[in-house]
mmCIF file of C-alpha atoms in Angstrom:
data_model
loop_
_atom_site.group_PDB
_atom_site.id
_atom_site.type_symbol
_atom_site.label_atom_id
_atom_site.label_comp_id
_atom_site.label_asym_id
_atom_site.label_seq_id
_atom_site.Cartn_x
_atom_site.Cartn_y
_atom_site.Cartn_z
ATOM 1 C CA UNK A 1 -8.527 15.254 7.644
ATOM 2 C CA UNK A 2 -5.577 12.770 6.661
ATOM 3 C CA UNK A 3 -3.058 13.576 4.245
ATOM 4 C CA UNK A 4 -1.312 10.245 2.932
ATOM 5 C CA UNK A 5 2.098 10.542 1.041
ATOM 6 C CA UNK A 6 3.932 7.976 -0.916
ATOM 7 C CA UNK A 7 7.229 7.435 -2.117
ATOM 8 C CA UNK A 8 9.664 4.611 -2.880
ATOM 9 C CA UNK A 9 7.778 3.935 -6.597
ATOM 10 C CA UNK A 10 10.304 3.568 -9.355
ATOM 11 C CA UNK A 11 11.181 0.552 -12.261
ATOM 12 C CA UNK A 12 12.642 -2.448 -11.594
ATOM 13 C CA UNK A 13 13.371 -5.678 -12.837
ATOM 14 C CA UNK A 14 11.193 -9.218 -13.055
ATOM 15 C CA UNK A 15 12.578 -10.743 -9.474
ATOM 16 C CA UNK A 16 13.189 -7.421 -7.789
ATOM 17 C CA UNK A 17 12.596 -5.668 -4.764
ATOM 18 C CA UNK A 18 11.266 -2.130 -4.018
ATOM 19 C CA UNK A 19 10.084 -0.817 -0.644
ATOM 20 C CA UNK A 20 7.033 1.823 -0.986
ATOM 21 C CA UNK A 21 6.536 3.976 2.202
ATOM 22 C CA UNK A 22 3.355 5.825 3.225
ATOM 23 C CA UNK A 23 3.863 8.998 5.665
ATOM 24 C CA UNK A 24 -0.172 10.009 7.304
ATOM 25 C CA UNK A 25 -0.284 13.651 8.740
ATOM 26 C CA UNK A 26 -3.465 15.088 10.188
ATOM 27 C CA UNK A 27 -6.531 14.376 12.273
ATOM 28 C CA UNK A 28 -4.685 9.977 12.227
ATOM 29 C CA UNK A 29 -5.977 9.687 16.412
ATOM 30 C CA UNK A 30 -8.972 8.317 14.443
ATOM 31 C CA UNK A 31 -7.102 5.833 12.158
ATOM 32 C CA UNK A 32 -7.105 1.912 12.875
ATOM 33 C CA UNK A 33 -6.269 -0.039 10.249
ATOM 34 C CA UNK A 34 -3.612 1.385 6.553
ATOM 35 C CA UNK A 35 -3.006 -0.476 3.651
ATOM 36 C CA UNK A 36 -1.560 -0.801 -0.023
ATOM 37 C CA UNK A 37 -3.887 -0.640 -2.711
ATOM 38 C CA UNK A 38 -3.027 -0.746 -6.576
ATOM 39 C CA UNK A 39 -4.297 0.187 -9.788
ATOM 40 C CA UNK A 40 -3.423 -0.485 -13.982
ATOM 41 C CA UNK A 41 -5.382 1.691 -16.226
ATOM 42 C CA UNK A 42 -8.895 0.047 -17.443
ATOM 43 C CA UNK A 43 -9.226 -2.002 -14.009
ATOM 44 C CA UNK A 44 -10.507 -1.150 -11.024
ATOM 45 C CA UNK A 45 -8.256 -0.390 -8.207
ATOM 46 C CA UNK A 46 -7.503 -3.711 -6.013
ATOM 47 C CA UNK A 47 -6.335 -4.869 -2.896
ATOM 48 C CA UNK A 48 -2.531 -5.618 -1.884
ATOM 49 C CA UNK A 49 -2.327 -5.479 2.001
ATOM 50 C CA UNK A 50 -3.470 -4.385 5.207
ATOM 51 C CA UNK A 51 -2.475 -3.720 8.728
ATOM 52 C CA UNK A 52 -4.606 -2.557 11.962
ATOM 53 C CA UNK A 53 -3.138 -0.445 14.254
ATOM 54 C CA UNK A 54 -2.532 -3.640 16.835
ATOM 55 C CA UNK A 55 -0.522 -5.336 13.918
ATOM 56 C CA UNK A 56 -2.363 -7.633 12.390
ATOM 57 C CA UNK A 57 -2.143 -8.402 8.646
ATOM 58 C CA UNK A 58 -3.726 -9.203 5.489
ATOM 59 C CA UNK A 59 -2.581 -9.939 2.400
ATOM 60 C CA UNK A 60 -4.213 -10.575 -1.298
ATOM 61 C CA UNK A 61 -3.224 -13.941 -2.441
ATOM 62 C CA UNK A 62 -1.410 -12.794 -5.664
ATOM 63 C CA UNK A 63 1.236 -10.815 -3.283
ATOM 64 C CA UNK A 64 1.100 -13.341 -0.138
ATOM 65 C CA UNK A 65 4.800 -14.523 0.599
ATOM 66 C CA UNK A 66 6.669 -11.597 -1.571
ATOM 67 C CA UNK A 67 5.355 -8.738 -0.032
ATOM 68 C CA UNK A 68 5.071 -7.706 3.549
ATOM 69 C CA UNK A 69 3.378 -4.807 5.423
ATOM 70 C CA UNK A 70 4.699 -3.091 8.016
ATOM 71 C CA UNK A 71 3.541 0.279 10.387
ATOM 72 C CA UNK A 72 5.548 2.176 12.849
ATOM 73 C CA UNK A 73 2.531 3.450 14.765
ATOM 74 C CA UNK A 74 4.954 6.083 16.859
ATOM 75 C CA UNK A 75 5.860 7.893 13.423
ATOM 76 C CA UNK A 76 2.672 7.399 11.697
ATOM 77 C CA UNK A 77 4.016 5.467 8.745
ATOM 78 C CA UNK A 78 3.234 2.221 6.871
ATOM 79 C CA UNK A 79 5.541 0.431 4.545
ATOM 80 C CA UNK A 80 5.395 -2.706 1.780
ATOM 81 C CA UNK A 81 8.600 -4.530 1.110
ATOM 82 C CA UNK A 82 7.896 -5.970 -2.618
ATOM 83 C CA UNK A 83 10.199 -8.508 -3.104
ATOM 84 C CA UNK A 84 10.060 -11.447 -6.316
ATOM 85 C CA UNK A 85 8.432 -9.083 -8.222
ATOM 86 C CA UNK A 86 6.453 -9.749 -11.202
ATOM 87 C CA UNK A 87 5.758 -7.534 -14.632
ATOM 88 C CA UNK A 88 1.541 -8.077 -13.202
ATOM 89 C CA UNK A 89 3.004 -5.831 -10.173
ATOM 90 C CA UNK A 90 3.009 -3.153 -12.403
ATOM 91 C CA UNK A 91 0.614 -0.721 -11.221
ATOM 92 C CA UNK A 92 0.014 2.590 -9.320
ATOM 93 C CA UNK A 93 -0.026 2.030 -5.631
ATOM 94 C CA UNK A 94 -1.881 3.969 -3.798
ATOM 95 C CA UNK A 95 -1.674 4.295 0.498
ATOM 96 C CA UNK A 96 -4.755 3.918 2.424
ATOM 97 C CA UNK A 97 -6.238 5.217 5.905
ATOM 98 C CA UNK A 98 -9.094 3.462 7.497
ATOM 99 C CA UNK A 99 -10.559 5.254 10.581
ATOM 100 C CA UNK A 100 -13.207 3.727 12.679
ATOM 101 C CA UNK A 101 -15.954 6.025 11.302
ATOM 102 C CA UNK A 102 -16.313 7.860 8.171
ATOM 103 C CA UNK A 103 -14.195 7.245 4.638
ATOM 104 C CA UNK A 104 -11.033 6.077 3.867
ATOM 105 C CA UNK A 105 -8.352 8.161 3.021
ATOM 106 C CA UNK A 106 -6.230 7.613 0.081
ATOM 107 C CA UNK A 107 -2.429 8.668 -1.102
ATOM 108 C CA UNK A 108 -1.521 10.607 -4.011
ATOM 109 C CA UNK A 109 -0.145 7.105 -5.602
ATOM 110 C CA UNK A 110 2.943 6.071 -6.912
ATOM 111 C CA UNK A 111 4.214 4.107 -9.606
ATOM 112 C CA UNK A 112 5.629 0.813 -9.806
ATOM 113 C CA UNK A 113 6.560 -0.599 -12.991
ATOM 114 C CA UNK A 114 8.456 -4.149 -13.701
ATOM 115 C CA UNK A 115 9.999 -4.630 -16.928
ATOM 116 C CA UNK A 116 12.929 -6.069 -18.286
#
């Protein structure tokens, strides 16, 4: 199995930046692409960003130009700078591990609240 951790959650202001970091442990030989996922209570869990293991990236449109993914493939991490944030940013964010077969793995979340 792979165990994802998060950390870097916290509040900040409208126009902000926080950096969330995602640390995978385990059975990762398996693992190709990771990604950011978030969540507000009553709504289903939605896409942020993605990144395969060769670098490429993806991004939802609501977070395209403030946030950016990034994966150090040596130490098995995966990171999203959140800059210009908004108070919609608010949500839990929760780290995902694709491998090429089977499910994907998910973080623990953490929160991320913007608020004046």
């Amino acid at each position: 199995q792979v165990q994802l951790v998060e950390s870097g959650g916290g509040l900040v202001q409208p126009g902000g930046s926080l950096r969330l970091s995602c640390a995978a442990s385990g059975s990762i030989f398996g693992i190709n692409a990771m990604g950011w996922y978030r969540q507000v209570p009553e709504k289903q869990r939605e896409f942020v960003a993605r990144i395969t293991r060769g670098g490429m990236t993806l991004y939802a449109d609501s977070v395209k130009g403030r946030f950016t993914i990034s994966r150090d493939n040596a130490k098995n991490t995966v990171s999203l700078q959140m800059n210009s944030l908004k108070p919609e940013d608010t949500a839990v964010y929760y780290c995902s591990a694709d491998p090429v077969t089977g499910p994907r793995y998910w973080g623990q979340g953490t929160q991320v609240t913007v608020s004046s």
